[in-house]
Coordinates of C-alpha atoms in Angstrom, one line a residue:
M23 CA 0.3 0.0 0.2
K24 CA 0.9 3.7 -0.3
P25 CA 1.5 5.7 2.5
K26 CA -1.2 8.4 3.7
L27 CA -0.4 11.3 4.6
F28 CA -3.1 13.0 7.3
Y29 CA -2.6 16.3 7.5
A30 CA -3.8 19.6 7.9
P31 CA -3.1 22.7 5.3
G32 CA 0.3 25.1 6.0
A33 CA 0.5 22.9 9.3
C34 CA 3.2 21.2 10.4
S35 CA 2.3 18.7 8.0
L36 CA 3.8 20.7 5.5
A37 CA 7.4 19.3 6.0
P38 CA 6.3 15.5 5.5
H39 CA 4.3 16.3 2.1
I40 CA 7.2 18.0 0.6
A41 CA 9.7 15.6 1.6
L42 CA 7.2 12.7 0.2
L43 CA 7.1 14.9 -2.9
E44 CA 10.8 15.3 -2.9
A45 CA 11.3 11.8 -2.7
G46 CA 8.6 11.0 -5.3
A47 CA 6.9 9.0 -3.2
E48 CA 3.2 7.7 -3.8
V49 CA 1.1 9.0 -1.4
E50 CA -2.4 9.3 -0.9
L51 CA -3.4 13.2 0.9
V52 CA -6.1 13.0 3.3
R53 CA -7.1 16.7 4.3
V54 CA -7.8 17.1 8.1
D55 CA -9.6 20.7 8.8
L56 CA -8.5 21.9 11.7
H57 CA -11.0 24.5 12.0
K58 CA -14.1 22.3 11.9
A59 CA -11.7 20.1 14.7
E60 CA -11.5 17.4 12.3
Q61 CA -8.8 15.8 14.6
R62 CA -10.9 14.9 16.8
R63 CA -13.3 12.8 15.5
P64 CA -13.5 9.0 17.3
E65 CA -12.0 7.5 13.4
Y66 CA -9.0 10.4 13.4
L67 CA -8.3 9.5 17.5
A68 CA -9.0 5.9 16.5
L69 CA -6.0 6.3 14.4
N70 CA -4.4 9.2 16.2
P71 CA -5.4 9.3 19.6
K72 CA -2.7 12.6 19.6
G73 CA -5.0 14.1 18.1
R74 CA -3.0 16.0 16.1
V75 CA -1.7 16.5 12.7
P76 CA 0.6 15.2 10.9
L77 CA -0.2 11.4 10.8
L78 CA 1.0 8.6 8.5
V79 CA -0.5 5.5 7.7
T80 CA 1.7 3.0 6.1
E81 CA 2.1 -1.5 5.7
R82 CA 3.7 -1.2 9.2
G83 CA 1.5 0.6 10.7
T84 CA 0.7 4.2 11.5
L85 CA 3.3 6.6 12.3
T86 CA 3.6 10.3 14.0
E87 CA 5.4 13.4 15.2
A88 CA 7.0 15.2 12.1
P89 CA 10.6 14.8 13.0
A90 CA 9.7 11.5 13.2
I91 CA 8.1 10.7 10.0
L92 CA 11.0 13.1 8.2
A93 CA 13.3 10.8 9.4
W94 CA 11.4 7.7 7.8
I95 CA 11.0 9.2 4.9
A96 CA 14.7 9.9 4.3
Q97 CA 15.5 6.3 5.6
T98 CA 12.4 4.7 3.4
W99 CA 13.6 6.2 -0.3
P100 CA 17.4 6.8 0.1
Q101 CA 17.7 7.4 -3.1
A102 CA 16.8 11.4 -2.3
Q103 CA 19.6 11.9 -0.2
L104 CA 17.2 13.9 1.6
S105 CA 19.1 12.8 4.8
P106 CA 23.2 12.3 5.3
A107 CA 24.0 8.4 4.6
D108 CA 26.7 9.1 7.8
P109 CA 25.1 8.0 11.2
W110 CA 27.2 11.2 12.5
A111 CA 25.5 13.6 10.1
A112 CA 21.9 11.9 10.0
A113 CA 22.0 12.7 13.8
Q114 CA 22.8 16.8 13.1
V115 CA 19.4 16.4 10.5
N116 CA 17.1 14.8 13.4
S117 CA 18.8 17.0 16.5
F118 CA 17.6 19.8 14.1
N119 CA 14.4 18.8 13.2
A120 CA 13.9 17.8 16.8
Y121 CA 14.0 21.6 17.8
L122 CA 12.1 23.0 15.4
S123 CA 9.4 20.3 16.4
S124 CA 10.6 21.3 20.8
T125 CA 11.5 24.8 20.7
L126 CA 10.8 26.7 17.6
H127 CA 6.9 25.2 16.7
I128 CA 6.0 25.6 20.9
T129 CA 7.2 29.1 21.0
F130 CA 4.3 29.2 17.7
A131 CA 2.0 27.5 20.0
T132 CA 1.4 29.5 22.9
H133 CA 0.4 31.9 20.4
F134 CA -2.1 30.1 18.0
R135 CA -3.0 27.8 21.4
P136 CA -2.6 29.8 24.1
A137 CA -4.6 27.4 25.9
R138 CA -2.8 24.6 25.7
F139 CA -0.6 26.5 28.1
A140 CA -2.5 28.2 30.6
Q141 CA -6.3 29.1 31.7
G142 CA -6.9 33.0 31.9
T143 CA -7.1 36.6 30.0
A144 CA -3.4 37.1 32.2
A145 CA -1.4 34.5 31.1
A146 CA -2.6 34.4 27.6
E147 CA -1.2 38.0 27.9
A148 CA 1.7 37.3 29.5
M149 CA 2.5 34.8 26.5
A150 CA 1.4 37.5 23.6
Q151 CA 3.8 39.5 25.2
Y152 CA 6.7 37.3 25.7
F153 CA 6.6 35.6 22.0
P154 CA 8.3 38.3 20.1
T155 CA 11.4 37.8 22.4
A156 CA 11.1 33.6 22.5
L157 CA 10.3 33.4 18.5
A158 CA 13.9 35.1 17.5
Q159 CA 15.8 33.5 20.4
G160 CA 14.5 30.6 18.4
F161 CA 15.1 32.0 15.3
A162 CA 18.7 32.8 16.3
F163 CA 19.7 29.3 16.6
V164 CA 18.6 28.6 12.9
E165 CA 20.1 31.8 11.6
A166 CA 23.5 30.6 13.0
Q167 CA 23.0 27.3 11.9
L168 CA 22.7 28.8 8.1
E169 CA 25.6 30.3 8.8
A170 CA 28.1 27.6 10.8
S171 CA 26.5 25.1 7.5
G172 CA 28.6 27.3 4.9
G173 CA 26.0 26.0 2.1
P174 CA 22.2 26.5 0.0
W175 CA 20.9 24.5 2.8
V176 CA 20.3 23.9 6.0
H177 CA 22.8 21.3 6.4
G178 CA 25.6 22.7 3.9
E179 CA 26.1 21.8 -0.2
G180 CA 23.1 19.0 0.3
Y181 CA 18.7 19.4 0.6
T182 CA 17.9 17.1 4.1
T183 CA 14.6 16.8 5.2
S184 CA 15.2 20.3 7.9
D185 CA 15.1 22.7 4.6
P186 CA 11.6 22.2 4.1
Y187 CA 10.0 21.5 7.9
L188 CA 12.1 25.1 8.0
L189 CA 9.9 26.7 5.2
T190 CA 6.9 25.3 7.4
M191 CA 8.6 27.8 10.5
A192 CA 9.1 31.0 8.4
R193 CA 5.5 30.4 6.6
W194 CA 4.1 30.6 10.2
A195 CA 6.8 33.5 11.0
K196 CA 5.0 35.6 8.0
R197 CA 1.4 34.5 8.3
V198 CA 1.9 36.3 12.3
G199 CA 4.0 39.1 11.2
A200 CA 6.4 38.1 12.4
D201 CA 10.3 40.9 12.4
M202 CA 12.4 38.7 10.6
S203 CA 14.4 41.5 9.7
G204 CA 17.2 40.4 11.7
F205 CA 17.7 37.2 10.2
P206 CA 18.9 37.4 6.3
R207 CA 19.6 33.2 5.6
I208 CA 16.7 32.5 6.4
A209 CA 15.2 35.1 4.2
E210 CA 17.6 33.8 1.8
H211 CA 16.6 30.5 2.8
T212 CA 12.8 30.6 2.3
E213 CA 13.8 31.9 -1.4
R214 CA 15.6 29.0 -2.3
T215 CA 13.3 26.6 -1.0
L216 CA 10.0 28.8 -2.6
T217 CA 11.4 27.6 -5.6
R218 CA 11.5 23.7 -5.7
P219 CA 9.4 22.1 -7.5
A220 CA 8.3 19.6 -4.8
V221 CA 7.3 22.2 -2.5
A222 CA 5.2 24.3 -5.4
R223 CA 3.2 20.8 -6.1
A224 CA 2.5 20.8 -1.9
F225 CA 1.5 24.7 -1.9
E226 CA -1.0 23.9 -4.7
A227 CA -2.1 20.7 -3.2
E228 CA -2.7 22.1 0.2
E229 CA -3.8 25.2 -1.3
I230 CA -1.8 27.8 0.8
V231 CA 0.6 30.5 -0.5
F232 CA 3.2 31.4 1.7
G233 CA 2.4 33.7 4.3

């Protein structure tokens, strides 16, 4: 069976969607409308009790969490070279993706869904006030990684799963109107990644634009 990707337009599931296209995989797409709380429907929770996207259904079972799905894609289609063959270099890709998931994504979540972290107006206001600072700190690490890589992509010369994942975060930054003027390398990376055919195909399929 071909993999089935449950996604929400523009969510973090965008990164695995792009990676699957980059790998040349045949994939069935299933749209999950978060605004209609489809991720909370019993039939979806039966597949993914976390009630989140992405969810990838494979012949071996289900897989959740964007970094794990990205790693699986890279290992399943090694000819696409979405992760280095060297174990240490591959670990660096996984480490960066874990940072995006555990730190930068969570920072955005305090803005998009503050009630997930604390209740009450005062708590929401405090998170909103700190959000620009926390976001800048997160992107500062990414900017430094791009500078250190010395290449056009997150990890140097080779395009990896980290690149569409970072693009997803950059799109969110644009969406919330974040000040990204201090991160020129991220801006360059974004423009470069947007030119890739797989990115254009994913954006078209999800009916989204950058922003």
